[in-house]
PDB file of C-alpha atoms in Angstrom:
ATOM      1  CA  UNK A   1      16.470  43.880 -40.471  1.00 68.00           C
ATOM      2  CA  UNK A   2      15.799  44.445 -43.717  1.00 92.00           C
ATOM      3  CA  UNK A   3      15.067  40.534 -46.167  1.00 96.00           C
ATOM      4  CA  UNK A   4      13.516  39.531 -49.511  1.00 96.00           C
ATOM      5  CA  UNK A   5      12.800  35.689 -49.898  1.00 98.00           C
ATOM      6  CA  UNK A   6      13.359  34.796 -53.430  1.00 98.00           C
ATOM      7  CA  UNK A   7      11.046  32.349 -55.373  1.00 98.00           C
ATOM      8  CA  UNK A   8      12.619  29.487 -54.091  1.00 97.00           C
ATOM      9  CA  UNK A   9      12.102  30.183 -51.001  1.00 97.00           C
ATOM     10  CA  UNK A  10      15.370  31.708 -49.569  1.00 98.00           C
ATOM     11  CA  UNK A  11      15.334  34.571 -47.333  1.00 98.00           C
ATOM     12  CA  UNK A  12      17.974  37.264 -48.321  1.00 98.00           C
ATOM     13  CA  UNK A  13      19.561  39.499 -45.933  1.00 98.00           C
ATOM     14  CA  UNK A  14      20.510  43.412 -47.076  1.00 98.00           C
ATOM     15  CA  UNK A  15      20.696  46.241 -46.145  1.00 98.00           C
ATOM     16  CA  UNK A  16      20.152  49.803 -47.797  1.00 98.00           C
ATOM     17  CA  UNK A  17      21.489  53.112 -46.659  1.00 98.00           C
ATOM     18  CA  UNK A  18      21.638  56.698 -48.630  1.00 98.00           C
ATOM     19  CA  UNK A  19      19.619  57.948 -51.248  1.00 98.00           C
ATOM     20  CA  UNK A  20      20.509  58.691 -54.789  1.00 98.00           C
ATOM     21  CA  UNK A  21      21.600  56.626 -57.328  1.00 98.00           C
ATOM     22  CA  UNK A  22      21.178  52.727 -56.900  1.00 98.00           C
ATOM     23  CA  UNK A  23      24.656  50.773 -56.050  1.00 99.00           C
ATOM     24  CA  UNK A  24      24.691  47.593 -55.283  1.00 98.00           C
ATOM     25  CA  UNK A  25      27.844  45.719 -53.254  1.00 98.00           C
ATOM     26  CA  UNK A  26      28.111  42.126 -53.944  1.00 98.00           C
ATOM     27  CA  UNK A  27      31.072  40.585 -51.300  1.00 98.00           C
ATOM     28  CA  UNK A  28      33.821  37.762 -51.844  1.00 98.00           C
ATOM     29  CA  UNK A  29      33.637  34.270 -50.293  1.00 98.00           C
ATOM     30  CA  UNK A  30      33.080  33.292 -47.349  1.00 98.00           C
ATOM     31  CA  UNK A  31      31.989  36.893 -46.266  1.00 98.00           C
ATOM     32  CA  UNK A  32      28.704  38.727 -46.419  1.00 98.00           C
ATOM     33  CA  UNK A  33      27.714  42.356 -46.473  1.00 98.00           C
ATOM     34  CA  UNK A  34      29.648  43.596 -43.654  1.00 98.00           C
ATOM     35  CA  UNK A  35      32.836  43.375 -45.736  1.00 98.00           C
ATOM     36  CA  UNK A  36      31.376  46.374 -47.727  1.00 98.00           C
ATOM     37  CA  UNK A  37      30.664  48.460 -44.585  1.00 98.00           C
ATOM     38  CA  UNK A  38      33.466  51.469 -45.308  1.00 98.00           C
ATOM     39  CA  UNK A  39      32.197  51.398 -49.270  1.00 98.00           C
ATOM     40  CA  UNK A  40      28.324  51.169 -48.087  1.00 98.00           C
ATOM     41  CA  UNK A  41      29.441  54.705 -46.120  1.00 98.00           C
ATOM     42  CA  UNK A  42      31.582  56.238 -48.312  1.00 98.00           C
ATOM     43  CA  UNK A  43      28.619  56.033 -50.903  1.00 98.00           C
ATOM     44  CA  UNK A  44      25.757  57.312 -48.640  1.00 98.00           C
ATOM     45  CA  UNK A  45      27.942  59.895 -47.758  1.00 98.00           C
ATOM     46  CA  UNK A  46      28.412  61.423 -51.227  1.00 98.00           C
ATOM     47  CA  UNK A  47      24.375  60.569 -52.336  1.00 98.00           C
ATOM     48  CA  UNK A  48      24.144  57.485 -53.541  1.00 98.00           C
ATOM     49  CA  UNK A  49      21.699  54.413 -52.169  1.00 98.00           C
ATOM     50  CA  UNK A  50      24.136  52.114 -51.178  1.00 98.00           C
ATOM     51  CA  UNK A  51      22.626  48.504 -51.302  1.00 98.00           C
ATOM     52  CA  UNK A  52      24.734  45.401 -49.986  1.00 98.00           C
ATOM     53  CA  UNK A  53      23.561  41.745 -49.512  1.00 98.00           C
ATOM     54  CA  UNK A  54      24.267  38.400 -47.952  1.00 98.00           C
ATOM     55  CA  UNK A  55      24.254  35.766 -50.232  1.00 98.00           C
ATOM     56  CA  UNK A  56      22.601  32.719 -49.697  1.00 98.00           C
ATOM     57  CA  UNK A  57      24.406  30.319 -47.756  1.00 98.00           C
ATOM     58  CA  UNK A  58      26.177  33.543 -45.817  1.00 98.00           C
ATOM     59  CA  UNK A  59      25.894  35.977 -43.010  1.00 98.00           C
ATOM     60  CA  UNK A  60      22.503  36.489 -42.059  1.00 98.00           C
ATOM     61  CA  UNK A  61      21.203  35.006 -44.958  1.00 98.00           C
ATOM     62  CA  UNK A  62      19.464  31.531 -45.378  1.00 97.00           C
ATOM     63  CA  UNK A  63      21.786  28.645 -44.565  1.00 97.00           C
ATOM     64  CA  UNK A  64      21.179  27.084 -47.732  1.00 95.00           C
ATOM     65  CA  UNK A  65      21.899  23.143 -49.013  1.00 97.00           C
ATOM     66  CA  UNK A  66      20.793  23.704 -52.256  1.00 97.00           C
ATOM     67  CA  UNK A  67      21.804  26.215 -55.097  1.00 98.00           C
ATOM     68  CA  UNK A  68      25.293  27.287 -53.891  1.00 98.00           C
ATOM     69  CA  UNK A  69      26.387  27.766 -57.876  1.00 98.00           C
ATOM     70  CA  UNK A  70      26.628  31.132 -59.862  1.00 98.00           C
ATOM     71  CA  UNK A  71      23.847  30.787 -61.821  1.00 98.00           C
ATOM     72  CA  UNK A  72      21.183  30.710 -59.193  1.00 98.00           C
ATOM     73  CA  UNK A  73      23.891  33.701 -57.066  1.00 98.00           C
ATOM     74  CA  UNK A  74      22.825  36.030 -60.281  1.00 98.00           C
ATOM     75  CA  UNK A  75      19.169  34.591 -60.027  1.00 98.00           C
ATOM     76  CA  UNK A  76      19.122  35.658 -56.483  1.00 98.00           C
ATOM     77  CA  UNK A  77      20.523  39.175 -57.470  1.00 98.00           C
ATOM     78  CA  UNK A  78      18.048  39.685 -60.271  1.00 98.00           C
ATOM     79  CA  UNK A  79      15.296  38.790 -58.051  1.00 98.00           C
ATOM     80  CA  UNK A  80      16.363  41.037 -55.515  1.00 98.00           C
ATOM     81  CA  UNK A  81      17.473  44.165 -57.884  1.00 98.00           C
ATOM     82  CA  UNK A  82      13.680  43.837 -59.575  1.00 98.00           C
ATOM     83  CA  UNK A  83      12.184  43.468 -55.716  1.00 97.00           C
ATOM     84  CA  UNK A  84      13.904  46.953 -55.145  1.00 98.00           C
ATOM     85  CA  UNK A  85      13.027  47.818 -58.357  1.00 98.00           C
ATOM     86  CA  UNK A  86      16.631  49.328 -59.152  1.00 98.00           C
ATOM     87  CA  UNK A  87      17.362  51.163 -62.481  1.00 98.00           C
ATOM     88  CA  UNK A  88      20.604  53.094 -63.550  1.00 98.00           C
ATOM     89  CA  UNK A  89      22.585  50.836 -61.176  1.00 98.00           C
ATOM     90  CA  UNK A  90      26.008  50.095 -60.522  1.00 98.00           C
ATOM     91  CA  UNK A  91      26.975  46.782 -59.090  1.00 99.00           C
ATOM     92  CA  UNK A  92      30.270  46.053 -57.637  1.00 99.00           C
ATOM     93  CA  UNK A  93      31.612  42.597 -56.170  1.00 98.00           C
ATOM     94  CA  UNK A  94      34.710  41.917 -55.283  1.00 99.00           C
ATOM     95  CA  UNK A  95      36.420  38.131 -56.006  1.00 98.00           C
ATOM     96  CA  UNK A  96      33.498  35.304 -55.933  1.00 98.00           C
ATOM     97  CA  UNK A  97      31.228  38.534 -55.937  1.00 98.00           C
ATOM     98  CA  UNK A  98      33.066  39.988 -59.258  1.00 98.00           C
ATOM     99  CA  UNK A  99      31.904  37.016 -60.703  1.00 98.00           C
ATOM    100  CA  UNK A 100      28.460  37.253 -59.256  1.00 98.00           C
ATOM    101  CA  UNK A 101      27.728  40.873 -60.869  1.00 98.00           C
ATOM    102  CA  UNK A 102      29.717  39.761 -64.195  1.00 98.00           C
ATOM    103  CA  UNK A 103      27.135  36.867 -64.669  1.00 98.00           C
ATOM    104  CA  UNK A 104      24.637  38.835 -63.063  1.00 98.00           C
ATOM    105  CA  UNK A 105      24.412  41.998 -65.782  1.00 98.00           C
ATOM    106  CA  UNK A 106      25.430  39.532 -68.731  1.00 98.00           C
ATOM    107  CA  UNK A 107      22.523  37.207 -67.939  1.00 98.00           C
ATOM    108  CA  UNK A 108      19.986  39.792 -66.245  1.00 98.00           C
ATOM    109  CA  UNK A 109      20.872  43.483 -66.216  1.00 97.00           C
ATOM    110  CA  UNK A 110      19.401  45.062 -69.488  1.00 97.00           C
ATOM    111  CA  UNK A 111      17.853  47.349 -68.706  1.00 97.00           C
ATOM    112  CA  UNK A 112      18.772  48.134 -65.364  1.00 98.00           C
ATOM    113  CA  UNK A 113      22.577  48.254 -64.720  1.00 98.00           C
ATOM    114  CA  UNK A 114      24.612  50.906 -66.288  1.00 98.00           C
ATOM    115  CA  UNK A 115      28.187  50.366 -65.473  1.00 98.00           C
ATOM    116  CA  UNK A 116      30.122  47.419 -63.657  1.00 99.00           C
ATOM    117  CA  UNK A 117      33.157  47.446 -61.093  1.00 99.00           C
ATOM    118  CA  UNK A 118      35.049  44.295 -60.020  1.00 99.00           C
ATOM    119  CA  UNK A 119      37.423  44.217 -57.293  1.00 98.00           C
ATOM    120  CA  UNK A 120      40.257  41.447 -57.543  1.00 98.00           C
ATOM    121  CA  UNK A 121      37.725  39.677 -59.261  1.00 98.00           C
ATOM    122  CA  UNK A 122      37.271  35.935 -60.111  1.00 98.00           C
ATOM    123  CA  UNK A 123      36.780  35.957 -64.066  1.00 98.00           C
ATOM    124  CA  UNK A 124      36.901  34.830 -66.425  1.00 98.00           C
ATOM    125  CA  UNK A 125      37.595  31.352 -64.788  1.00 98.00           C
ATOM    126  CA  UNK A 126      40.155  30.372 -61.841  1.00 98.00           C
ATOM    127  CA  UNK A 127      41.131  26.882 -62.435  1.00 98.00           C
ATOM    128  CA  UNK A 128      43.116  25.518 -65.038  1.00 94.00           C
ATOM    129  CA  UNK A 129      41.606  24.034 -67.557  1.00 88.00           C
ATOM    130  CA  UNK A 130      42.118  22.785 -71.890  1.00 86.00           C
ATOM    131  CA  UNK A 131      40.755  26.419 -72.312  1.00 86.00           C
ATOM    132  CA  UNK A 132      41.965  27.870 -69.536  1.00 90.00           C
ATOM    133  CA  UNK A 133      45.796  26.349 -69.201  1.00 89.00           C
ATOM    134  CA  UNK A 134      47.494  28.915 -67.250  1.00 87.00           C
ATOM    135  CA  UNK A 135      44.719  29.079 -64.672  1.00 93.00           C
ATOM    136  CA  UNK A 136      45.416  27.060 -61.084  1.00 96.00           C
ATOM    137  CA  UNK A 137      45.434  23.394 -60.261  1.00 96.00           C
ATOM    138  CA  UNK A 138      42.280  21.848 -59.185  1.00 96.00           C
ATOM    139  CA  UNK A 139      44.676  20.845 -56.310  1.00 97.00           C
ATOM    140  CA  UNK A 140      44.264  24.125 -55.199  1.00 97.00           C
ATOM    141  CA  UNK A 141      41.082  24.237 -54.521  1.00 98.00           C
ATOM    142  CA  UNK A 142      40.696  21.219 -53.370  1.00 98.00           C
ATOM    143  CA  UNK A 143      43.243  22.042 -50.788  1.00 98.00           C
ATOM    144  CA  UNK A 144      40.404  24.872 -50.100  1.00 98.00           C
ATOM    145  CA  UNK A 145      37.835  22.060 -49.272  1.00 98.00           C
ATOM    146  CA  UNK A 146      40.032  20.126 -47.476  1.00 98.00           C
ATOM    147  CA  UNK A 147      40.513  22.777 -45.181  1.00 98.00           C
ATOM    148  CA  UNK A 148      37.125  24.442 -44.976  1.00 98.00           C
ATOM    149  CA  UNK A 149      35.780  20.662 -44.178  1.00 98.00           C
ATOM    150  CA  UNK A 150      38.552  19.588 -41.272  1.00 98.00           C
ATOM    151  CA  UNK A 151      38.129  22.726 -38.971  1.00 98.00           C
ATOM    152  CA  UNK A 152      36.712  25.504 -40.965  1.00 98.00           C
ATOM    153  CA  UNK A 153      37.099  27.706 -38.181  1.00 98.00           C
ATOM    154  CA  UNK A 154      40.999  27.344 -37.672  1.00 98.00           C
ATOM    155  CA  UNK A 155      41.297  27.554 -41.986  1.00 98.00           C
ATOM    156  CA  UNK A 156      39.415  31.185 -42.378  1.00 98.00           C
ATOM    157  CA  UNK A 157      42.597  32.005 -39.279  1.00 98.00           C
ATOM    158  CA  UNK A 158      45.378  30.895 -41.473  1.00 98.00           C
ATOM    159  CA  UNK A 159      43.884  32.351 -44.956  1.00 98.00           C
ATOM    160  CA  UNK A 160      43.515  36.064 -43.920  1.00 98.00           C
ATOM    161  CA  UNK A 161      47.634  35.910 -43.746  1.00 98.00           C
ATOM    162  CA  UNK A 162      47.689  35.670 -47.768  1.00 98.00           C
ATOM    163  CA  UNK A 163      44.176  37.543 -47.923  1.00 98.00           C
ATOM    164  CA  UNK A 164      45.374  40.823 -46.676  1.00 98.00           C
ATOM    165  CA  UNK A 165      48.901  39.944 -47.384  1.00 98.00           C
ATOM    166  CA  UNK A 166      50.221  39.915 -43.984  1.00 98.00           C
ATOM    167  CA  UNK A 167      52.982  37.645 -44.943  1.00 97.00           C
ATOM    168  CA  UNK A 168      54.772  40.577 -47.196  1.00 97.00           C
ATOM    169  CA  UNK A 169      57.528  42.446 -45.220  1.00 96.00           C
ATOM    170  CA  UNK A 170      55.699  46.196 -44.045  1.00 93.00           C
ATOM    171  CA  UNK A 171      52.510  44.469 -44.266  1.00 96.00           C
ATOM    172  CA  UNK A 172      50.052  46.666 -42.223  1.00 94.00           C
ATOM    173  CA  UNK A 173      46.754  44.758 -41.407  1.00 98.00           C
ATOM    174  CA  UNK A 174      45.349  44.840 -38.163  1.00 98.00           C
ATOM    175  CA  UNK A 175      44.120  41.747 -35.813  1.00 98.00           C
ATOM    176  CA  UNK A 176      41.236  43.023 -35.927  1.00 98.00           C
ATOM    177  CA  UNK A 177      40.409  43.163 -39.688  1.00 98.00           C
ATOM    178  CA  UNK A 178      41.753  39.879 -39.371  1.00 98.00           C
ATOM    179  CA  UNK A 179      39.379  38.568 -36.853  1.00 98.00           C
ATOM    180  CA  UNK A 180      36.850  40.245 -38.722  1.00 98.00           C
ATOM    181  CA  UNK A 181      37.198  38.245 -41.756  1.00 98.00           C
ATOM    182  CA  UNK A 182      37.282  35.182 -39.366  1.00 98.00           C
ATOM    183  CA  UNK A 183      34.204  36.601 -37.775  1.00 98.00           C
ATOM    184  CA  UNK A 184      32.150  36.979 -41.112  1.00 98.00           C
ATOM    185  CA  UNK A 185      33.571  33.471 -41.963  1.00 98.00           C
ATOM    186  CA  UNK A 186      31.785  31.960 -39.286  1.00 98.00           C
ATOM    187  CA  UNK A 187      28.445  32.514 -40.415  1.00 98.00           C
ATOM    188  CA  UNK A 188      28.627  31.066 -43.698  1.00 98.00           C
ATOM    189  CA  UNK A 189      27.208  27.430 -43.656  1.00 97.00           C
ATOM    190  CA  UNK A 190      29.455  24.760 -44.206  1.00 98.00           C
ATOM    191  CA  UNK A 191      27.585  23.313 -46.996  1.00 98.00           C
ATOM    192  CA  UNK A 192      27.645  26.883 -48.859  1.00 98.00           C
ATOM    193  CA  UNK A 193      30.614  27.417 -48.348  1.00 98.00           C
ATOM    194  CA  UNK A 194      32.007  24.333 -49.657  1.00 98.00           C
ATOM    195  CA  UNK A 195      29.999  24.561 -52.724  1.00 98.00           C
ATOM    196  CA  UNK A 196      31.089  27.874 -53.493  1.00 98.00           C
ATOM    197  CA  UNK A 197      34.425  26.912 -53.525  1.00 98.00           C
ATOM    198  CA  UNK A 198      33.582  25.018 -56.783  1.00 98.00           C
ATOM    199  CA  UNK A 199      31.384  28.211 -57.873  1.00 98.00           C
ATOM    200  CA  UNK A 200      34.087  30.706 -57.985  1.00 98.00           C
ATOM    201  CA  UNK A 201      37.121  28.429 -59.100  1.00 98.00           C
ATOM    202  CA  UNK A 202      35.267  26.386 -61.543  1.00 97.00           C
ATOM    203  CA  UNK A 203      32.599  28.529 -63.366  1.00 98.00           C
ATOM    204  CA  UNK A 204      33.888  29.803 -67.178  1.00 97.00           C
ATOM    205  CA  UNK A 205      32.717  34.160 -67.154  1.00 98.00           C
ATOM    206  CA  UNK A 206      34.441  34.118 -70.186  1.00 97.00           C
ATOM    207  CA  UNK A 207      30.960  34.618 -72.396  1.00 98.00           C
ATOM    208  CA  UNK A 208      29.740  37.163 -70.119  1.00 98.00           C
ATOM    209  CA  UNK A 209      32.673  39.316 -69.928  1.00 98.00           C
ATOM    210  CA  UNK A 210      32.270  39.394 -74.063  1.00 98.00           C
ATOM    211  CA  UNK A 211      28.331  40.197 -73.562  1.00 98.00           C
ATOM    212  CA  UNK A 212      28.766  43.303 -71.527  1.00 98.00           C
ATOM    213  CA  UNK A 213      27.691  46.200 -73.253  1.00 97.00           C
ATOM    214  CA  UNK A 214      28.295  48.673 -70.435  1.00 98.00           C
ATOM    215  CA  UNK A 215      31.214  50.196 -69.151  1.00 98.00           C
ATOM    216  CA  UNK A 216      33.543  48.181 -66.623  1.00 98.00           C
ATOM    217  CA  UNK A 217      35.953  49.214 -64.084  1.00 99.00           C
ATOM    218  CA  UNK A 218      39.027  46.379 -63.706  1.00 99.00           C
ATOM    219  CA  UNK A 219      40.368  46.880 -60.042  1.00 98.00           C
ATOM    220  CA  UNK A 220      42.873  44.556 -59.258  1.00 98.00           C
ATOM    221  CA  UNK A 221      46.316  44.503 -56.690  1.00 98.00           C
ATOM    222  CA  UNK A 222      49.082  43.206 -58.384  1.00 97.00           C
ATOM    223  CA  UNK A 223      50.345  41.028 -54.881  1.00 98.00           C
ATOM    224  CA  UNK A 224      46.333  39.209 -55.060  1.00 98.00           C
ATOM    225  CA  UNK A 225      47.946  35.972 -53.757  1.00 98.00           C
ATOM    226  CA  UNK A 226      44.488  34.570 -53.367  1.00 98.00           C
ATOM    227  CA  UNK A 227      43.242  35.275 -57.329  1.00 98.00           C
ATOM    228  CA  UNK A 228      46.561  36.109 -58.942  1.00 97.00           C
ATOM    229  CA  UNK A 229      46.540  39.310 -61.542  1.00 97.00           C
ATOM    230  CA  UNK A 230      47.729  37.227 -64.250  1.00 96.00           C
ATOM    231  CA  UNK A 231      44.808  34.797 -64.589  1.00 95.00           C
ATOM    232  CA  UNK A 232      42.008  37.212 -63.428  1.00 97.00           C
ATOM    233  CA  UNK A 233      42.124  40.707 -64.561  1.00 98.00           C
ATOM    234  CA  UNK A 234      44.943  40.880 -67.116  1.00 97.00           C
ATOM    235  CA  UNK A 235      42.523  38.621 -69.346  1.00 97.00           C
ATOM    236  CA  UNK A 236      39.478  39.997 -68.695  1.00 98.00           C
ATOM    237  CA  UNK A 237      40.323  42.994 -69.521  1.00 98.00           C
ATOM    238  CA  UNK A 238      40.874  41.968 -73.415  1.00 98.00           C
ATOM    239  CA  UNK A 239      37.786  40.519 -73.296  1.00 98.00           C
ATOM    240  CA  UNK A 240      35.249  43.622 -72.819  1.00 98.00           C
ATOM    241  CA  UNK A 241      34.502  46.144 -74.777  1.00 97.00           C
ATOM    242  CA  UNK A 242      34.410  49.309 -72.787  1.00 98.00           C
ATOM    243  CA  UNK A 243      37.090  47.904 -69.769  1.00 98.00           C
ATOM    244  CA  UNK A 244      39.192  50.244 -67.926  1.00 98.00           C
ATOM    245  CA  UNK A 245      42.190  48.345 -65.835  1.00 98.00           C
ATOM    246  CA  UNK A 246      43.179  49.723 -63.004  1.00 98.00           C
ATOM    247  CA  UNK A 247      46.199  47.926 -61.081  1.00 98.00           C
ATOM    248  CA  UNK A 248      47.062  48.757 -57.468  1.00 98.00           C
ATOM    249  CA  UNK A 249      50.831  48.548 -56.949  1.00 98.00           C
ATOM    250  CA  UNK A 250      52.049  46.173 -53.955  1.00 98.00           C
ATOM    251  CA  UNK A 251      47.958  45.639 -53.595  1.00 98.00           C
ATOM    252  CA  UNK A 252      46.853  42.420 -52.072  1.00 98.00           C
ATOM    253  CA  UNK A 253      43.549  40.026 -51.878  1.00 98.00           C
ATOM    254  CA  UNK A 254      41.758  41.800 -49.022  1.00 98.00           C
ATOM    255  CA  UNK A 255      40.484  45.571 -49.204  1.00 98.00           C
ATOM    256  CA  UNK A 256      42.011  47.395 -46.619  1.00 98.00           C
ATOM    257  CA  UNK A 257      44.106  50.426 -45.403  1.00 97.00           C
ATOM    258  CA  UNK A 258      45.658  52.335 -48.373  1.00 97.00           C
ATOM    259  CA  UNK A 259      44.236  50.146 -50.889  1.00 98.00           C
ATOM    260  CA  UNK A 260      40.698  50.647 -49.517  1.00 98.00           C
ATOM    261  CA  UNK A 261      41.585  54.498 -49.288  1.00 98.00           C
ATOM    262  CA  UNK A 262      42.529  54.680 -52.924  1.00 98.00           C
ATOM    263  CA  UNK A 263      39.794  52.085 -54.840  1.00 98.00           C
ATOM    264  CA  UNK A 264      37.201  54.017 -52.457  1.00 98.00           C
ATOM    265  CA  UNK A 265      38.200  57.049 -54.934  1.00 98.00           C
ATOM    266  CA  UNK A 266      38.506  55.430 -57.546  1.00 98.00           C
ATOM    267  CA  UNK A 267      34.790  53.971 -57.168  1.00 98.00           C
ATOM    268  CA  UNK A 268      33.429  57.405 -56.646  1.00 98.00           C
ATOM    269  CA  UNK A 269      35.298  58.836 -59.666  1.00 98.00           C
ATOM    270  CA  UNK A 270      34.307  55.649 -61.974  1.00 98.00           C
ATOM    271  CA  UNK A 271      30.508  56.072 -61.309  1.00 98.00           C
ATOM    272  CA  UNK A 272      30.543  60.223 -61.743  1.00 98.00           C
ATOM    273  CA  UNK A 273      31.627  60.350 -65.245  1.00 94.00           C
TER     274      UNK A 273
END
């Protein structure tokens, strides 16, 4: 399987399929690549190289102790992008991995990435805050630890209910998608995982959102119970300067069925024009 070790030493799972144009899948906590498997297809299958990693700490990645934050997540992608030696490139990450690509092209990018797209996305900042006062409680996520540290295995069950919204009435999520999530979940050390809980909730995108110079696609469902519209995407969008917002009706946390159907066309149609 295909794996770059970075310079400090930590061996990075990803794979590559198609040829074309470089895009790059970056996936939400505590997942890895798999999560992009439908996207990694539906972009091979209409010419583009579709590249998606583990990041540290998850999947098939190294189980890392050490560097679980954002800034060394966007060192890791940099490393790897310049490994593949990727130009004209459009990165995508959904939640913790919006925030990964955000930081990632603000920080790294020139040069090489051309447009952006987040999917129900963490920035600019998740926790409430003096700057950030209608962002969540810090109880929150430390309800998040709490969990992940008393039976991890038993919390990544109970979370795909609000992830994929299977608590709405009509709700249509399989099991399995369900146990998939639970699956990917499972590979994700605990360590990494715990940090990154601090690393998505915590970190302020705010500067980097105002330091992208390329176009940016704004996906977001409107019933994210996990990062809620109103603290994610409805500011972020004010803060770019080439943003396009694009809210899915009804649309919740997790990409799947008619959501995935729709922001799978969406994607395609965003990096053709």
């Amino acid at each position: 399987m295909p794996t770059f070790t970075t310079t400090d030493g930590t061996e990075l799972y990803y794979t590559d399929q198609g040829e074309g144009r470089p895009v790059l899948l970056s996936h939400g906590w505590p997942l890895s690549s798999d999560a992009w498997q439908v996207e990694v297809k539906l972009l091979a299958d209409n010419g583009y190289r579709a590249i998606a990693h583990d990041r540290r700490g998850h999947g098939r990645s190294s189980k890392t102790y050490y560097g679980n934050d954002m800034d060394t997540y966007a060192k890791d992608l940099a490393e790897l992008v310049e490994h593949l030696d990727l130009k004209d490139l459009v990165v995508i990450g959904h939640s913790t991995g919006g925030g990964e690509v955000v930081r990632y092209t603000a920080q790294h990018g020139a040069g090489r990435v051309a447009k952006v797209i987040t999917v129900g996305a963490v920035p600019p900042q998740m926790v409430a805050s003096a700057t950030n006062p209608g962002g969540l409680p810090l109880e929150v996520f430390d309800g998040i630890r709490a969990g992940v540290l008393k039976d991890a295995s038993q919390f990544y069950k109970d979370l795909t209910e609000a992830f994929f919204g299977a608590n709405r009435p009509g709700a249509t999520v399989s099991q399995g998608a369900r146990d998939d999530f639970w699956r990917q979940g499972m590979l994700v050390n605990l360590a990494a995982a715990y940090d990154c809980i601090k690393a998505f909730s915590e970190t302020d995108f705010t500067e980097d959102l105002k330091a992208l110079t390329v176009p940016i696609l704004i996906a977001h469902g409107d019933d994210d119970q996990i990062v809620p519209i109103d603290g994610a995407a409805l500011r972020a969008i004010d803060l770019v300067k080439h943003g396009t917002l694009k809210v899915y009706p009804g649309a919740p946390h997790g990409i799947d069925g008619a959501f995935r159907l729709e922001l799978g066309q969406d994607i395609l149609a965003f990096i053709s024009e």
